[in-house]
PDB file of C-alpha atoms in Angstrom:
ATOM      1  CA  UNK A 321      -9.171 -28.511 -21.810  1.00 88.00           C
ATOM      2  CA  UNK A 322     -11.584 -31.355 -21.145  1.00 94.00           C
ATOM      3  CA  UNK A 323     -12.151 -34.035 -23.777  1.00 95.00           C
ATOM      4  CA  UNK A 324     -15.592 -35.670 -23.586  1.00 96.00           C
ATOM      5  CA  UNK A 325     -16.483 -38.833 -25.516  1.00 96.00           C
ATOM      6  CA  UNK A 326     -20.013 -40.230 -25.881  1.00 96.00           C
ATOM      7  CA  UNK A 327     -19.988 -43.652 -27.567  1.00 95.00           C
ATOM      8  CA  UNK A 328     -23.376 -44.615 -28.989  1.00 90.00           C
ATOM      9  CA  UNK A 329     -24.371 -47.763 -30.840  1.00 89.00           C
ATOM     10  CA  UNK A 330     -24.098 -46.071 -34.240  1.00 88.00           C
ATOM     11  CA  UNK A 331     -22.136 -42.860 -33.756  1.00 91.00           C
ATOM     12  CA  UNK A 332     -19.554 -41.495 -31.345  1.00 95.00           C
ATOM     13  CA  UNK A 333     -19.647 -37.809 -30.447  1.00 95.00           C
ATOM     14  CA  UNK A 334     -16.601 -36.026 -29.068  1.00 95.00           C
ATOM     15  CA  UNK A 335     -16.497 -32.570 -27.533  1.00 94.00           C
ATOM     16  CA  UNK A 336     -13.724 -30.298 -26.336  1.00 93.00           C
ATOM     17  CA  UNK A 337     -14.527 -27.983 -23.430  1.00 95.00           C
ATOM     18  CA  UNK A 338     -12.677 -24.851 -22.395  1.00 91.00           C
ATOM     19  CA  UNK A 339     -14.252 -24.321 -18.978  1.00 91.00           C
ATOM     20  CA  UNK A 340     -18.031 -24.461 -19.435  1.00 92.00           C
ATOM     21  CA  UNK A 341     -17.892 -23.727 -23.160  1.00 93.00           C
ATOM     22  CA  UNK A 342     -17.732 -26.378 -25.849  1.00 93.00           C
ATOM     23  CA  UNK A 343     -15.183 -25.072 -28.342  1.00 91.00           C
ATOM     24  CA  UNK A 344     -14.962 -28.009 -30.754  1.00 91.00           C
ATOM     25  CA  UNK A 345     -16.895 -31.161 -31.538  1.00 92.00           C
ATOM     26  CA  UNK A 346     -16.652 -34.162 -33.840  1.00 93.00           C
ATOM     27  CA  UNK A 347     -18.981 -37.000 -34.861  1.00 93.00           C
ATOM     28  CA  UNK A 348     -17.626 -40.325 -36.111  1.00 93.00           C
ATOM     29  CA  UNK A 349     -19.034 -43.803 -36.694  1.00 93.00           C
ATOM     30  CA  UNK A 350     -18.846 -46.283 -33.836  1.00 93.00           C
ATOM     31  CA  UNK A 351     -16.809 -49.340 -34.787  1.00 93.00           C
ATOM     32  CA  UNK A 352     -16.471 -52.005 -32.102  1.00 92.00           C
ATOM     33  CA  UNK A 353     -13.571 -53.555 -34.049  1.00 93.00           C
ATOM     34  CA  UNK A 354     -11.245 -50.569 -33.559  1.00 94.00           C
ATOM     35  CA  UNK A 355      -8.329 -51.245 -31.251  1.00 95.00           C
ATOM     36  CA  UNK A 356      -6.957 -48.831 -28.660  1.00 95.00           C
ATOM     37  CA  UNK A 357      -4.094 -47.917 -30.991  1.00 95.00           C
ATOM     38  CA  UNK A 358      -6.470 -47.189 -33.860  1.00 95.00           C
ATOM     39  CA  UNK A 359      -8.614 -45.024 -31.591  1.00 94.00           C
ATOM     40  CA  UNK A 360      -5.527 -43.127 -30.442  1.00 93.00           C
ATOM     41  CA  UNK A 361      -4.539 -42.401 -34.054  1.00 92.00           C
ATOM     42  CA  UNK A 362      -8.090 -41.243 -34.798  1.00 91.00           C
ATOM     43  CA  UNK A 363      -8.097 -38.925 -31.775  1.00 89.00           C
ATOM     44  CA  UNK A 364      -4.727 -37.504 -32.749  1.00 87.00           C
ATOM     45  CA  UNK A 365      -5.976 -36.772 -36.261  1.00 86.00           C
ATOM     46  CA  UNK A 366      -9.103 -34.995 -35.050  1.00 86.00           C
ATOM     47  CA  UNK A 367      -7.538 -32.959 -32.276  1.00 82.00           C
ATOM     48  CA  UNK A 368      -4.471 -32.122 -34.331  1.00 78.00           C
ATOM     49  CA  UNK A 369      -6.709 -29.860 -36.399  1.00 73.00           C
ATOM     50  CA  UNK A 370      -7.577 -27.647 -33.411  1.00 71.00           C
ATOM     51  CA  UNK A 371      -5.338 -24.578 -33.037  1.00 68.00           C
ATOM     52  CA  UNK A 372      -5.370 -24.626 -29.229  1.00 63.00           C
ATOM     53  CA  UNK A 373      -3.971 -28.155 -28.987  1.00 67.00           C
ATOM     54  CA  UNK A 374      -0.398 -29.301 -29.591  1.00 56.00           C
ATOM     55  CA  UNK A 375       0.834 -31.705 -32.221  1.00 57.00           C
ATOM     56  CA  UNK A 376       1.497 -34.512 -29.736  1.00 57.00           C
ATOM     57  CA  UNK A 377      -1.355 -36.698 -28.513  1.00 56.00           C
ATOM     58  CA  UNK A 378      -2.488 -35.364 -25.143  1.00 56.00           C
ATOM     59  CA  UNK A 379      -1.051 -31.865 -25.524  1.00 66.00           C
ATOM     60  CA  UNK A 380      -3.518 -29.360 -24.096  1.00 79.00           C
ATOM     61  CA  UNK A 381      -5.852 -32.031 -22.653  1.00 88.00           C
ATOM     62  CA  UNK A 382      -6.303 -31.613 -18.889  1.00 90.00           C
ATOM     63  CA  UNK A 383      -9.044 -34.202 -18.376  1.00 94.00           C
ATOM     64  CA  UNK A 384     -11.133 -36.874 -20.100  1.00 95.00           C
ATOM     65  CA  UNK A 385     -14.730 -38.006 -19.479  1.00 96.00           C
ATOM     66  CA  UNK A 386     -16.194 -41.010 -21.308  1.00 96.00           C
ATOM     67  CA  UNK A 387     -19.492 -42.871 -21.416  1.00 95.00           C
ATOM     68  CA  UNK A 388     -20.314 -45.767 -23.713  1.00 93.00           C
ATOM     69  CA  UNK A 389     -23.250 -48.011 -24.531  1.00 88.00           C
ATOM     70  CA  UNK A 390     -20.849 -50.397 -26.314  1.00 91.00           C
ATOM     71  CA  UNK A 391     -18.799 -52.390 -23.764  1.00 90.00           C
ATOM     72  CA  UNK A 392     -16.083 -53.429 -26.225  1.00 92.00           C
ATOM     73  CA  UNK A 393     -15.416 -49.812 -27.191  1.00 94.00           C
ATOM     74  CA  UNK A 394     -15.345 -48.762 -23.548  1.00 92.00           C
ATOM     75  CA  UNK A 395     -12.694 -51.407 -22.926  1.00 93.00           C
ATOM     76  CA  UNK A 396     -10.501 -50.044 -25.724  1.00 95.00           C
ATOM     77  CA  UNK A 397     -10.996 -46.437 -24.630  1.00 95.00           C
ATOM     78  CA  UNK A 398      -9.936 -47.431 -21.129  1.00 94.00           C
ATOM     79  CA  UNK A 399      -6.713 -48.708 -22.688  1.00 95.00           C
ATOM     80  CA  UNK A 400      -6.328 -45.460 -24.649  1.00 94.00           C
ATOM     81  CA  UNK A 401      -6.492 -43.410 -21.453  1.00 94.00           C
ATOM     82  CA  UNK A 402      -3.987 -45.704 -19.766  1.00 93.00           C
ATOM     83  CA  UNK A 403      -1.425 -45.845 -22.579  1.00 93.00           C
ATOM     84  CA  UNK A 404      -1.682 -42.437 -24.203  1.00 91.00           C
ATOM     85  CA  UNK A 405      -3.141 -40.189 -21.490  1.00 90.00           C
ATOM     86  CA  UNK A 406      -1.587 -41.762 -18.415  1.00 88.00           C
ATOM     87  CA  UNK A 407      -0.962 -38.446 -16.666  1.00 89.00           C
ATOM     88  CA  UNK A 408      -4.387 -36.992 -17.473  1.00 92.00           C
ATOM     89  CA  UNK A 409      -7.254 -37.465 -14.954  1.00 94.00           C
ATOM     90  CA  UNK A 410     -10.044 -39.482 -16.578  1.00 94.00           C
ATOM     91  CA  UNK A 411     -13.572 -40.465 -15.594  1.00 94.00           C
ATOM     92  CA  UNK A 412     -15.332 -43.403 -17.243  1.00 93.00           C
ATOM     93  CA  UNK A 413     -19.024 -43.461 -16.402  1.00 92.00           C
ATOM     94  CA  UNK A 414     -19.799 -46.855 -14.893  1.00 86.00           C
ATOM     95  CA  UNK A 415     -21.160 -48.221 -11.578  1.00 79.00           C
ATOM     96  CA  UNK A 416     -19.500 -46.410  -8.699  1.00 79.00           C
ATOM     97  CA  UNK A 417     -19.060 -43.103 -10.489  1.00 88.00           C
ATOM     98  CA  UNK A 418     -20.755 -40.228  -8.696  1.00 89.00           C
ATOM     99  CA  UNK A 419     -23.489 -38.555 -10.745  1.00 91.00           C
ATOM    100  CA  UNK A 420     -25.742 -37.177  -8.027  1.00 90.00           C
ATOM    101  CA  UNK A 421     -28.814 -38.536  -9.811  1.00 94.00           C
ATOM    102  CA  UNK A 422     -30.932 -41.005  -7.783  1.00 94.00           C
ATOM    103  CA  UNK A 423     -32.134 -43.797 -10.089  1.00 94.00           C
ATOM    104  CA  UNK A 424     -35.664 -44.965  -9.244  1.00 94.00           C
ATOM    105  CA  UNK A 425     -35.637 -48.137 -11.328  1.00 94.00           C
ATOM    106  CA  UNK A 426     -36.206 -51.791 -10.447  1.00 93.00           C
ATOM    107  CA  UNK A 427     -32.593 -52.472 -11.467  1.00 92.00           C
ATOM    108  CA  UNK A 428     -30.538 -49.244 -11.732  1.00 88.00           C
ATOM    109  CA  UNK A 429     -27.680 -51.118 -13.439  1.00 86.00           C
ATOM    110  CA  UNK A 430     -29.909 -51.690 -16.476  1.00 87.00           C
ATOM    111  CA  UNK A 431     -30.074 -47.978 -17.293  1.00 90.00           C
ATOM    112  CA  UNK A 432     -27.624 -46.861 -19.972  1.00 89.00           C
ATOM    113  CA  UNK A 433     -24.927 -44.484 -18.778  1.00 91.00           C
ATOM    114  CA  UNK A 434     -25.828 -41.950 -21.468  1.00 92.00           C
ATOM    115  CA  UNK A 435     -29.398 -41.735 -20.190  1.00 94.00           C
ATOM    116  CA  UNK A 436     -28.271 -40.920 -16.654  1.00 95.00           C
ATOM    117  CA  UNK A 437     -25.806 -38.379 -18.020  1.00 96.00           C
ATOM    118  CA  UNK A 438     -28.608 -36.765 -20.049  1.00 96.00           C
ATOM    119  CA  UNK A 439     -30.765 -36.593 -16.926  1.00 96.00           C
ATOM    120  CA  UNK A 440     -27.953 -34.893 -15.007  1.00 96.00           C
ATOM    121  CA  UNK A 441     -27.474 -32.284 -17.727  1.00 97.00           C
ATOM    122  CA  UNK A 442     -31.227 -31.670 -17.954  1.00 97.00           C
ATOM    123  CA  UNK A 443     -31.394 -31.035 -14.207  1.00 95.00           C
ATOM    124  CA  UNK A 444     -28.430 -28.664 -14.344  1.00 95.00           C
ATOM    125  CA  UNK A 445     -29.656 -26.686 -17.353  1.00 96.00           C
ATOM    126  CA  UNK A 446     -33.437 -26.700 -16.987  1.00 95.00           C
ATOM    127  CA  UNK A 447     -34.234 -28.177 -13.547  1.00 90.00           C
ATOM    128  CA  UNK A 448     -37.073 -30.645 -13.150  1.00 83.00           C
ATOM    129  CA  UNK A 449     -39.512 -32.006 -13.959  1.00 97.00           C
ATOM    130  CA  UNK A 450     -38.249 -32.751 -17.448  1.00 97.00           C
ATOM    131  CA  UNK A 451     -38.401 -35.280 -20.259  1.00 98.00           C
ATOM    132  CA  UNK A 452     -35.321 -35.842 -22.414  1.00 98.00           C
ATOM    133  CA  UNK A 453     -35.955 -37.181 -25.923  1.00 98.00           C
ATOM    134  CA  UNK A 454     -32.764 -38.577 -27.443  1.00 96.00           C
ATOM    135  CA  UNK A 455     -32.924 -39.311 -31.175  1.00 94.00           C
ATOM    136  CA  UNK A 456     -30.240 -41.948 -31.640  1.00 88.00           C
ATOM    137  CA  UNK A 457     -30.131 -45.573 -32.746  1.00 86.00           C
ATOM    138  CA  UNK A 458     -33.156 -45.910 -30.498  1.00 91.00           C
ATOM    139  CA  UNK A 459     -35.432 -43.015 -29.622  1.00 94.00           C
ATOM    140  CA  UNK A 460     -35.343 -42.829 -25.831  1.00 96.00           C
ATOM    141  CA  UNK A 461     -37.582 -40.801 -23.543  1.00 98.00           C
ATOM    142  CA  UNK A 462     -36.210 -40.207 -20.028  1.00 97.00           C
ATOM    143  CA  UNK A 463     -38.223 -38.752 -17.160  1.00 97.00           C
ATOM    144  CA  UNK A 464     -36.630 -36.554 -14.502  1.00 97.00           C
ATOM    145  CA  UNK A 465     -38.599 -35.558 -11.407  1.00 96.00           C
ATOM    146  CA  UNK A 466     -38.764 -32.107  -9.824  1.00 94.00           C
ATOM    147  CA  UNK A 467     -36.320 -33.421  -7.193  1.00 94.00           C
ATOM    148  CA  UNK A 468     -33.753 -34.408  -9.795  1.00 94.00           C
ATOM    149  CA  UNK A 469     -34.461 -38.145  -9.734  1.00 96.00           C
ATOM    150  CA  UNK A 470     -34.278 -40.405 -12.759  1.00 96.00           C
ATOM    151  CA  UNK A 471     -37.811 -41.832 -12.691  1.00 96.00           C
ATOM    152  CA  UNK A 472     -37.775 -44.102 -15.735  1.00 96.00           C
ATOM    153  CA  UNK A 473     -38.346 -43.916 -19.444  1.00 96.00           C
ATOM    154  CA  UNK A 474     -39.480 -45.267 -22.768  1.00 97.00           C
ATOM    155  CA  UNK A 475     -37.434 -46.929 -25.531  1.00 95.00           C
ATOM    156  CA  UNK A 476     -38.682 -46.988 -29.120  1.00 94.00           C
ATOM    157  CA  UNK A 477     -37.054 -47.963 -32.430  1.00 90.00           C
ATOM    158  CA  UNK A 478     -34.986 -45.105 -33.831  1.00 89.00           C
ATOM    159  CA  UNK A 479     -35.572 -43.286 -37.093  1.00 86.00           C
ATOM    160  CA  UNK A 480     -32.673 -44.887 -38.966  1.00 83.00           C
ATOM    161  CA  UNK A 481     -33.635 -48.370 -37.741  1.00 81.00           C
ATOM    162  CA  UNK A 482     -37.155 -47.867 -39.069  1.00 82.00           C
ATOM    163  CA  UNK A 483     -35.926 -46.633 -42.447  1.00 80.00           C
ATOM    164  CA  UNK A 484     -33.586 -49.613 -42.802  1.00 80.00           C
ATOM    165  CA  UNK A 485     -36.331 -52.048 -41.777  1.00 78.00           C
ATOM    166  CA  UNK A 486     -38.694 -50.670 -44.418  1.00 76.00           C
ATOM    167  CA  UNK A 487     -36.027 -51.046 -47.082  1.00 69.00           C
ATOM    168  CA  UNK A 488     -35.160 -54.602 -46.051  1.00 67.00           C
ATOM    169  CA  UNK A 489     -38.612 -56.018 -45.333  1.00 62.00           C
ATOM    170  CA  UNK A 490     -40.667 -54.192 -47.959  1.00 58.00           C
ATOM    171  CA  UNK A 491     -40.552 -56.076 -51.261  1.00 50.00           C
ATOM    172  CA  UNK A 492     -41.197 -52.925 -53.337  1.00 53.00           C
ATOM    173  CA  UNK A 493     -39.557 -50.457 -50.958  1.00 57.00           C
ATOM    174  CA  UNK A 494     -35.963 -49.313 -50.684  1.00 61.00           C
ATOM    175  CA  UNK A 495     -33.701 -47.280 -48.466  1.00 68.00           C
ATOM    176  CA  UNK A 496     -34.419 -43.575 -48.735  1.00 68.00           C
ATOM    177  CA  UNK A 497     -32.826 -40.277 -47.810  1.00 71.00           C
ATOM    178  CA  UNK A 498     -34.067 -38.847 -44.532  1.00 76.00           C
ATOM    179  CA  UNK A 499     -35.534 -35.619 -45.896  1.00 79.00           C
ATOM    180  CA  UNK A 500     -38.712 -33.576 -45.611  1.00 84.00           C
ATOM    181  CA  UNK A 501     -41.265 -34.455 -48.328  1.00 86.00           C
ATOM    182  CA  UNK A 502     -43.128 -31.824 -50.346  1.00 88.00           C
ATOM    183  CA  UNK A 503     -46.382 -32.631 -48.549  1.00 90.00           C
ATOM    184  CA  UNK A 504     -47.854 -35.056 -46.041  1.00 93.00           C
ATOM    185  CA  UNK A 505     -49.615 -36.936 -48.834  1.00 94.00           C
ATOM    186  CA  UNK A 506     -46.759 -38.423 -50.825  1.00 90.00           C
ATOM    187  CA  UNK A 507     -46.923 -38.278 -54.623  1.00 88.00           C
ATOM    188  CA  UNK A 508     -44.460 -41.151 -55.044  1.00 90.00           C
ATOM    189  CA  UNK A 509     -43.112 -44.049 -53.002  1.00 85.00           C
ATOM    190  CA  UNK A 510     -40.071 -42.172 -51.689  1.00 86.00           C
ATOM    191  CA  UNK A 511     -42.117 -39.176 -50.537  1.00 89.00           C
ATOM    192  CA  UNK A 512     -44.737 -41.465 -49.002  1.00 89.00           C
ATOM    193  CA  UNK A 513     -42.022 -43.191 -46.962  1.00 85.00           C
ATOM    194  CA  UNK A 514     -40.416 -39.879 -45.984  1.00 87.00           C
ATOM    195  CA  UNK A 515     -43.792 -38.588 -44.852  1.00 91.00           C
ATOM    196  CA  UNK A 516     -44.471 -41.705 -42.810  1.00 89.00           C
ATOM    197  CA  UNK A 517     -41.102 -41.470 -41.081  1.00 88.00           C
ATOM    198  CA  UNK A 518     -41.135 -37.722 -40.393  1.00 90.00           C
ATOM    199  CA  UNK A 519     -44.740 -37.236 -39.345  1.00 93.00           C
ATOM    200  CA  UNK A 520     -45.030 -40.681 -37.812  1.00 93.00           C
ATOM    201  CA  UNK A 521     -42.113 -40.031 -35.464  1.00 93.00           C
ATOM    202  CA  UNK A 522     -43.289 -36.507 -34.676  1.00 95.00           C
ATOM    203  CA  UNK A 523     -46.673 -37.940 -33.719  1.00 96.00           C
ATOM    204  CA  UNK A 524     -44.988 -40.632 -31.645  1.00 96.00           C
ATOM    205  CA  UNK A 525     -42.938 -38.046 -29.761  1.00 97.00           C
ATOM    206  CA  UNK A 526     -45.979 -35.869 -29.048  1.00 97.00           C
ATOM    207  CA  UNK A 527     -48.097 -38.803 -27.882  1.00 97.00           C
ATOM    208  CA  UNK A 528     -45.477 -40.425 -25.668  1.00 98.00           C
ATOM    209  CA  UNK A 529     -44.313 -37.151 -24.105  1.00 97.00           C
ATOM    210  CA  UNK A 530     -47.854 -36.035 -23.266  1.00 97.00           C
ATOM    211  CA  UNK A 531     -48.552 -39.317 -21.497  1.00 97.00           C
ATOM    212  CA  UNK A 532     -45.252 -39.131 -19.604  1.00 97.00           C
ATOM    213  CA  UNK A 533     -45.872 -35.524 -18.566  1.00 97.00           C
ATOM    214  CA  UNK A 534     -49.265 -36.447 -17.102  1.00 96.00           C
ATOM    215  CA  UNK A 535     -47.594 -39.093 -14.918  1.00 96.00           C
ATOM    216  CA  UNK A 536     -44.598 -36.944 -14.046  1.00 96.00           C
ATOM    217  CA  UNK A 537     -46.281 -33.767 -12.783  1.00 94.00           C
ATOM    218  CA  UNK A 538     -49.643 -32.616 -11.492  1.00 93.00           C
ATOM    219  CA  UNK A 539     -49.482 -29.875 -14.137  1.00 95.00           C
ATOM    220  CA  UNK A 540     -48.053 -31.323 -17.380  1.00 95.00           C
ATOM    221  CA  UNK A 541     -47.221 -27.801 -18.558  1.00 94.00           C
ATOM    222  CA  UNK A 542     -44.529 -27.634 -15.854  1.00 95.00           C
ATOM    223  CA  UNK A 543     -42.530 -30.369 -17.608  1.00 97.00           C
ATOM    224  CA  UNK A 544     -39.663 -29.146 -19.804  1.00 97.00           C
ATOM    225  CA  UNK A 545     -39.128 -31.316 -22.893  1.00 98.00           C
ATOM    226  CA  UNK A 546     -35.556 -31.361 -24.188  1.00 98.00           C
ATOM    227  CA  UNK A 547     -34.527 -32.869 -27.525  1.00 97.00           C
ATOM    228  CA  UNK A 548     -31.021 -34.121 -28.243  1.00 96.00           C
ATOM    229  CA  UNK A 549     -29.310 -36.601 -30.553  1.00 92.00           C
ATOM    230  CA  UNK A 550     -28.113 -36.443 -34.135  1.00 87.00           C
ATOM    231  CA  UNK A 551     -31.556 -36.806 -35.743  1.00 87.00           C
ATOM    232  CA  UNK A 552     -33.392 -34.359 -33.484  1.00 93.00           C
ATOM    233  CA  UNK A 553     -33.356 -31.472 -36.025  1.00 91.00           C
ATOM    234  CA  UNK A 554     -35.436 -33.551 -38.407  1.00 88.00           C
ATOM    235  CA  UNK A 555     -38.366 -33.736 -35.976  1.00 92.00           C
ATOM    236  CA  UNK A 556     -38.071 -30.392 -34.192  1.00 92.00           C
ATOM    237  CA  UNK A 557     -40.203 -28.439 -36.620  1.00 89.00           C
ATOM    238  CA  UNK A 558     -43.039 -30.971 -36.558  1.00 92.00           C
ATOM    239  CA  UNK A 559     -43.308 -31.787 -32.857  1.00 94.00           C
ATOM    240  CA  UNK A 560     -45.541 -29.589 -30.747  1.00 95.00           C
ATOM    241  CA  UNK A 561     -44.180 -30.636 -27.342  1.00 96.00           C
ATOM    242  CA  UNK A 562     -40.415 -29.976 -27.561  1.00 97.00           C
ATOM    243  CA  UNK A 563     -39.387 -26.892 -25.597  1.00 96.00           C
ATOM    244  CA  UNK A 564     -35.590 -26.972 -25.911  1.00 97.00           C
ATOM    245  CA  UNK A 565     -33.030 -28.372 -28.324  1.00 97.00           C
ATOM    246  CA  UNK A 566     -29.618 -29.109 -26.808  1.00 97.00           C
ATOM    247  CA  UNK A 567     -27.455 -31.066 -29.272  1.00 95.00           C
ATOM    248  CA  UNK A 568     -24.572 -31.411 -26.776  1.00 96.00           C
ATOM    249  CA  UNK A 569     -26.649 -32.507 -23.782  1.00 97.00           C
ATOM    250  CA  UNK A 570     -24.681 -35.727 -23.198  1.00 96.00           C
ATOM    251  CA  UNK A 571     -21.332 -33.966 -23.556  1.00 97.00           C
ATOM    252  CA  UNK A 572     -22.430 -31.327 -21.057  1.00 97.00           C
ATOM    253  CA  UNK A 573     -23.466 -34.113 -18.702  1.00 97.00           C
ATOM    254  CA  UNK A 574     -20.030 -35.696 -19.082  1.00 97.00           C
ATOM    255  CA  UNK A 575     -18.410 -32.388 -18.149  1.00 96.00           C
ATOM    256  CA  UNK A 576     -20.571 -32.237 -15.026  1.00 96.00           C
ATOM    257  CA  UNK A 577     -19.709 -35.822 -14.062  1.00 96.00           C
ATOM    258  CA  UNK A 578     -16.024 -35.111 -14.522  1.00 95.00           C
ATOM    259  CA  UNK A 579     -16.263 -32.083 -12.232  1.00 93.00           C
ATOM    260  CA  UNK A 580     -18.053 -34.153  -9.569  1.00 92.00           C
ATOM    261  CA  UNK A 581     -15.538 -36.983  -9.648  1.00 91.00           C
ATOM    262  CA  UNK A 582     -12.107 -35.616 -10.532  1.00 87.00           C
ATOM    263  CA  UNK A 583     -11.394 -34.414  -7.006  1.00 59.00           C
ATOM    264  CA  UNK A 584     -11.873 -37.996  -5.789  1.00 51.00           C
ATOM    265  CA  UNK A 585      -9.252 -39.481  -8.151  1.00 47.00           C
TER     266      UNK A 585
END
């Protein structure tokens, strides 16, 4: 089985693949203070619950693919693969790793590994042109051309960041639960904030995606819009431009990168 690990700024998502099928997944908080040994214990605890894996760390794991937007965590995961999975082929997405996605940016090294991985998965699953909307710590919009090129993107504050900022900077506001309000017009402060977050972000997604689609293709209707990320379900029902929801897009991309690189190890 292939273990895939996507380390984001706030959360880390892990997936276990049996061939092309994801058979198990976990979501944990990202903590840059965790050491390699602590991460190994955490992995053992999670995977020990799966019936197809053995009790010992590494039993049943044939390969590992990792991408991270947090350099310190990537460093510790590199140590985990060396110490605890020394005999298992591993691919860490970083400069030099083959993705097959041309990056048409002023400085390709600036683009987060997860965004390139998302572009690769979008090309494989839906072809181009496409726009990937990833609802994470930041809300990112990534454009993929009809030829499978990473064209560029947009970065906006994420939903949770905005909620926290309102609670911190608003003298009479507080942190709220991310939930759908009874109506657009809030009848109390909490509902008013929930409405602003939900419908404000849905409007942002629709506006940004429509502008990107007009630049990306001669016929904007040809552009497939794919939503991913932990907070995507909150916006799906209110956005009018999202065509597909693929919660494991990054993990699928990691599987594809592993397949393209493992023969070179």
